[in-house]
Amino acid sequence: MKAEEAKKRIADLSRQIHRHNHNYYILSSPEISDYEFDMLLEELIKLENEFPQFADPNSPSKRVGGDITKDFPTVEHRIPMLSLSNTYSEEEIQAFDQRVFKELEMHPEYVCELKYDGVAISISYEGGQLARAVTRGDGTKGDDVTANIKTIRSIPLQLQGHFPADLEVRGEIFLPHEGFARINAEREEIGEAPFANPRNATSGSIKLQDSSIVARRPLECIIYSIHGANLPNTSHYENLVEARKWGFRTSDFVIKSDKLDEVFAFIHDMAESRPALPFDIDGVVIKVNDYPQQDILGSTAKSPRWAIAYKFSAEQAVSKLLSVSYQVGRTGTVTPVANLEPVSLAGTTVKRASLHNADIIEKLGLHEHDYVVVEKGGDIIPKISAVKVEARTAGADPIGFISKCPECGTPLKRDEDKAANYCPNARGCPPQIKGRIEHFISRRAMDIDSLGEGKIDILFENGKIRDPADLYILEMSDIQGLSKVYPGEGEKKERTVSFKEKTSRNIIEGIRESLEVPFERVLFALGIRYVGETVAKTLAEHFGSIDHIISADHDSLVEIHEIGERIADSVVSFFKDPENLSLVDRLRSAGVKMETDTGDTQQKTTLASRSFVVSGTFSGYSRDEIKNLIKSNGGKSISALSGKTDYLIAGENAGPSKLAKAVDLGIPVLSLQDFLDMIS
Ligand code: IVH
């Protein structure tokens, strides 16, 4: 394509994509399918790479991120970002209204909005182009997080319609519950502590150095104030209506009224709707609508005198501590959990509350059988916010953190950085072993969906698996008939689960199919701390094979974009451990991919992904050597014969049942020489 033509096409695509974004994220009425949208974006990114001279800083391709910010520059706010004065009582709202009435000598019009529980942002536009986005900081100066903010789809990069040339909008960035749950699930998979609540996840996200990671976090932004010369109206509500036309998202939950009754009705409605909203709010904001009236009322150093926030109090209940139990996670972290007398709170029955770690137990001063205040605030899991010391039984002992692992008895160690206690017996502690295997088979890792937590438990309890590589040597005879008795609890009766033939066959088949899983997911499946899906992909693409990663040192790892010190340390120490190296070798021998498909293996495609089962003994070659030959020639070595197997290589004493099955399924049986001829 010629440069002139490319310039026109880039401009045209940008215009289309901006419009479709607006239709989708602001108007909720897309005109094209996600696929068609992706195709337009892909074409734009390709053209911008080819003709970088035409790439615009506000191109819709900025939505996918890619810019890296090492240190966020500090920027002074043109207008300070104040906070709101808070109240928890309706009387104080009445007092606020009386003061306003007295000073204005009339009843003003109020705008009532939700108080979003996220992170405040100020975004400036010059000539309709997003120029800069700055966090609140200390109210006077904040951090320039522009590159990260540009990835948020509900923030327009270019304004539409009749917008003021010079504009600053302020609003709240937040993570809806669904996105929050997804991010935490991903963090747990890589051994990272989950975020306690969506607000923490949001502030963590907008300060990430790599904007392409921010782009994958489903952040949203609602605009709640508008500043600038030449605004179309002299009142807040009316300007919000205009802002929607320029491309901003404003809240769907807003009312304008000059009646205090209606203000209270809004507060009550929202308090009632709060549990069902898909995002967190912590109250309602009441603002005087008219700007000249706002000016008359003025501001204190901290907050405007024309607005007040009515905060919902966290829902609380009192319950009795029955016991504290301790859970051991995949990475060995021991988390204390309070078992409580069931109590109803915010529409659910609470029986347990997280105690997070030893420091929290100490800070609360928790004693046995204490009466505690349970709270459901922004955090997903209810927490204990206070102890009723006055109700404590005389002589009750303080709760001390356990010193030995509740699962394997190993003395616990403490990770000062994370204020966490952990069991160092990674190889021998059952929940850690099972947790690693569960991670290995999980959907985004090896995706062996014929296995699951319960089945892993049965295989483990019956001594069949100790690590992921053991899965690949399982045969039907190892699995069929295995069982476990689950004791009854409360209303649940005792039950025995055992593997029938079909289940067993599915398990073997699922494990075999996982040999097709690409290397980047195998790398993620290994469960190296801090190596999530994205990092695994980066490492796989950069190094091409596990051997290159094993021999990489700390310095060559941190040189890679996206890989920091912490990840590099973790990768190096993982592959220093002989047990992990042996795990890799055993997985490799089983046929699990240890190289990217486009890497070194590309030249060796003699066997073109054909699958082989090796059975019996061979003179001059060990079975592992033959399996390595299969792999190094682009084939796959698998353990069980099925209709999908291409060849059986049979040596002396090859299993008679395997031979018979091969004949049955019409699978060619090769001698060692046949095989060597094939690859020569
Ligand atoms: S107005 C001068 N409106 O609450 C006051 N703030 O304590 C400007 N917030 O930092 C703020 N929802 O992050 C306003 N509808 C809303 C809000 C809101 C949430 C946050 C904002 C601010 C804090 C004020």
PDB file of C-alpha atoms and ligand atoms in Angstrom, residues 82-84 113-116 120 136 172 224 285 287 304, ligand 1:
ATOM      1  CA  LEU A  82     -10.761  18.138  47.074  1.00  0.00           C
ATOM      2  CA  SER A  83     -12.488  15.436  49.037  1.00  0.00           C
ATOM      3  CA  LEU A  84     -16.062  15.332  50.283  1.00  0.00           C
ATOM      4  CA  GLU A 113     -25.290  10.575  42.642  1.00  0.00           C
ATOM      5  CA  LEU A 114     -23.691   7.325  43.686  1.00  0.00           C
ATOM      6  CA  LYS A 115     -20.434   7.478  45.551  1.00  0.00           C
ATOM      7  CA  TYR A 116     -18.363   5.044  43.523  1.00  0.00           C
ATOM      8  CA  ALA A 120     -10.344   9.281  41.489  1.00  0.00           C
ATOM      9  CA  ARG A 136      -5.623  12.461  42.857  1.00  0.00           C
ATOM     10  CA  GLU A 172     -13.914   7.391  39.352  1.00  0.00           C
ATOM     11  CA  TYR A 224     -18.790  12.954  37.959  1.00  0.00           C
ATOM     12  CA  VAL A 285     -23.186  12.202  47.026  1.00  0.00           C
ATOM     13  CA  LYS A 287     -24.385  18.268  45.292  1.00  0.00           C
ATOM     14  CA  PRO A 304     -16.533  21.906  48.974  1.00  0.00           C
TER      15      PRO A 304
HETATM   16  S1  IVH B   1     -17.399  14.705  43.666  1.00  0.00           S
HETATM   17  C1  IVH B   1     -14.866  18.128  45.364  1.00  0.00           C
HETATM   18  N1  IVH B   1     -18.852  12.643  43.057  1.00  0.00           N
HETATM   19  O1  IVH B   1     -15.170  10.445  46.562  1.00  0.00           O
HETATM   20  C2  IVH B   1     -15.424  16.792  45.425  1.00  0.00           C
HETATM   21  N2  IVH B   1     -16.793  12.256  44.175  1.00  0.00           N
HETATM   22  O2  IVH B   1     -14.117  12.142  49.055  1.00  0.00           O
HETATM   23  C3  IVH B   1     -15.294  16.128  44.152  1.00  0.00           C
HETATM   24  N3  IVH B   1     -16.302   9.892  44.554  1.00  0.00           N
HETATM   25  O3  IVH B   1     -11.980  11.549  45.723  1.00  0.00           O
HETATM   26  C4  IVH B   1     -15.763  14.785  44.209  1.00  0.00           C
HETATM   27  N4  IVH B   1     -18.116   9.091  43.602  1.00  0.00           N
HETATM   28  O4  IVH B   1     -12.942   9.771  44.296  1.00  0.00           O
HETATM   29  C5  IVH B   1     -17.731  13.063  43.628  1.00  0.00           C
HETATM   30  N5  IVH B   1     -20.255  10.907  42.427  1.00  0.00           N
HETATM   31  C6  IVH B   1     -19.126  11.324  42.986  1.00  0.00           C
HETATM   32  C7  IVH B   1     -18.180  10.435  43.525  1.00  0.00           C
HETATM   33  C8  IVH B   1     -17.026  10.954  44.122  1.00  0.00           C
HETATM   34  C9  IVH B   1     -16.978   8.797  44.224  1.00  0.00           C
HETATM   35  C10 IVH B   1     -15.016   9.900  45.299  1.00  0.00           C
HETATM   36  C11 IVH B   1     -13.929  10.687  44.630  1.00  0.00           C
HETATM   37  C12 IVH B   1     -13.375  11.601  45.657  1.00  0.00           C
HETATM   38  C13 IVH B   1     -13.993  11.127  46.921  1.00  0.00           C
HETATM   39  C14 IVH B   1     -14.356  12.337  47.730  1.00  0.00           C
END
